[in-house]
XYZ file of C-alpha atoms in Angstrom:
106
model
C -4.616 4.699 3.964
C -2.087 3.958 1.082
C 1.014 2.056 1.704
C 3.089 2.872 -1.338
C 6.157 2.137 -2.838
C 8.491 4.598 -3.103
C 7.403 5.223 -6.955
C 3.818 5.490 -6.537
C 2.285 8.972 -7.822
C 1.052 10.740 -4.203
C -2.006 12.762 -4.064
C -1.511 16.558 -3.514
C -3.250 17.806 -0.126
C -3.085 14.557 1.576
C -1.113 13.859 5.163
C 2.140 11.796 3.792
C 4.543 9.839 6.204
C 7.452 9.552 4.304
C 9.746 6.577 5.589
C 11.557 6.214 2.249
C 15.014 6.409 3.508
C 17.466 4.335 0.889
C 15.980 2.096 -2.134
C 14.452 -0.818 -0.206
C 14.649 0.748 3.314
C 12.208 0.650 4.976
C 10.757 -2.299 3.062
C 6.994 -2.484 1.824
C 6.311 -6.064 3.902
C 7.894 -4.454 7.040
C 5.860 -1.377 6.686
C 2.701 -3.357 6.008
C 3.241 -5.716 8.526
C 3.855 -2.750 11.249
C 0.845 -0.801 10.433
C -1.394 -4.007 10.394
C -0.205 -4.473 14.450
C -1.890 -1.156 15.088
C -5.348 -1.165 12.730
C -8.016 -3.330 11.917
C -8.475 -3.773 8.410
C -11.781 -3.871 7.004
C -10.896 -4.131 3.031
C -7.906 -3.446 1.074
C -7.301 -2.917 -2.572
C -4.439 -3.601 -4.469
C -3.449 -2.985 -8.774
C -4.274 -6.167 -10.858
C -0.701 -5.721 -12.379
C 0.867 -7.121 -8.691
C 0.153 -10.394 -9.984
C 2.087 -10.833 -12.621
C 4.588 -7.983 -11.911
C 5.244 -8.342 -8.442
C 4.335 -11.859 -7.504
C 6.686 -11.718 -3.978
C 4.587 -9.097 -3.302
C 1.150 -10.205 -4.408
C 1.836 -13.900 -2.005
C 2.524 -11.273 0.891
C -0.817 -9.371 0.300
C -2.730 -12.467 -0.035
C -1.428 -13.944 3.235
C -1.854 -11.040 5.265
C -4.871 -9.492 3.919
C -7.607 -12.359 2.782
C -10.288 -9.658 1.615
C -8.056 -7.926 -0.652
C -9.664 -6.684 -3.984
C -7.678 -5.940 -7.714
C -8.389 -2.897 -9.187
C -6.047 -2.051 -12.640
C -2.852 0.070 -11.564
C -4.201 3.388 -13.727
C -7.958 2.495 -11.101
C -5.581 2.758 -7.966
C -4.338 6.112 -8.251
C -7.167 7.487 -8.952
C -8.450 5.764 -5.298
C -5.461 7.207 -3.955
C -7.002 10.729 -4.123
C -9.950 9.721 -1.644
C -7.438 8.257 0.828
C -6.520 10.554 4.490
C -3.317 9.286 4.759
C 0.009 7.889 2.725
C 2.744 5.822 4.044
C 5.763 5.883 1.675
C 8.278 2.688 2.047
C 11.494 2.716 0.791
C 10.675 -0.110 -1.630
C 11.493 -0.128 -5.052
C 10.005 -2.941 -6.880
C 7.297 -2.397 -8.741
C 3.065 -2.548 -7.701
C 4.218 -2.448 -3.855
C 1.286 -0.474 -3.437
C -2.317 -1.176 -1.250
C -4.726 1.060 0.066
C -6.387 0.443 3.410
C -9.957 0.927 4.750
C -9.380 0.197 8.458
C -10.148 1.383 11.915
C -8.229 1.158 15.149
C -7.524 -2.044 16.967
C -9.313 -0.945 20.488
């Protein structure tokens, strides 16, 4: 699953949820933080640049997902073609973006 912000590049034949409603709303931490409630996460991958461009957003990865892998930003998109489903936030800062390898909580 990607979680994406809302300028991320998205896949062609791939089920999207599209939440982006205004810039910002839904957010990319509220978004990520509902969906983590429901799964169980068994890796996650995020682009190298989030560091640097996005600390706010790297700190929230790193706290809620402790196995998370860096990948560069140009790597990521091209994961995001193997991915079943994308989750678009409303957020509009930049490297908001993670895919998912999970499974359901039960």
């Amino acid at each position: 699953m990607l979680i994406c912000d809302s300028g991320m590049p998205i896949p062609a034949d791939v089920e999207v949820v599209d939440l982006a409603f205004l810039p910002g709303i839904p957010g990319f931490a509220e978004v990520l933080d509902g969906i983590l409630a429901e799964v169980v996460v068994e890796g996650a991958i995020a682009a190298e640049e989030v560091v640097g461009g996005n600390p706010e957003c790297d700190a929230l990865l790193d706290d809620r997902l402790p196995a998370l892998t860096y990948v560069p930003h140009e790597e990521l998109k091209l994961l995001a073609h193997a991915v079943k489903l994308v989750v678009r936030t409303g957020e509009a800062t930049p490297y908001a973006n993670v895919i998912l390898r999970c499974g359901v909580a039960f």
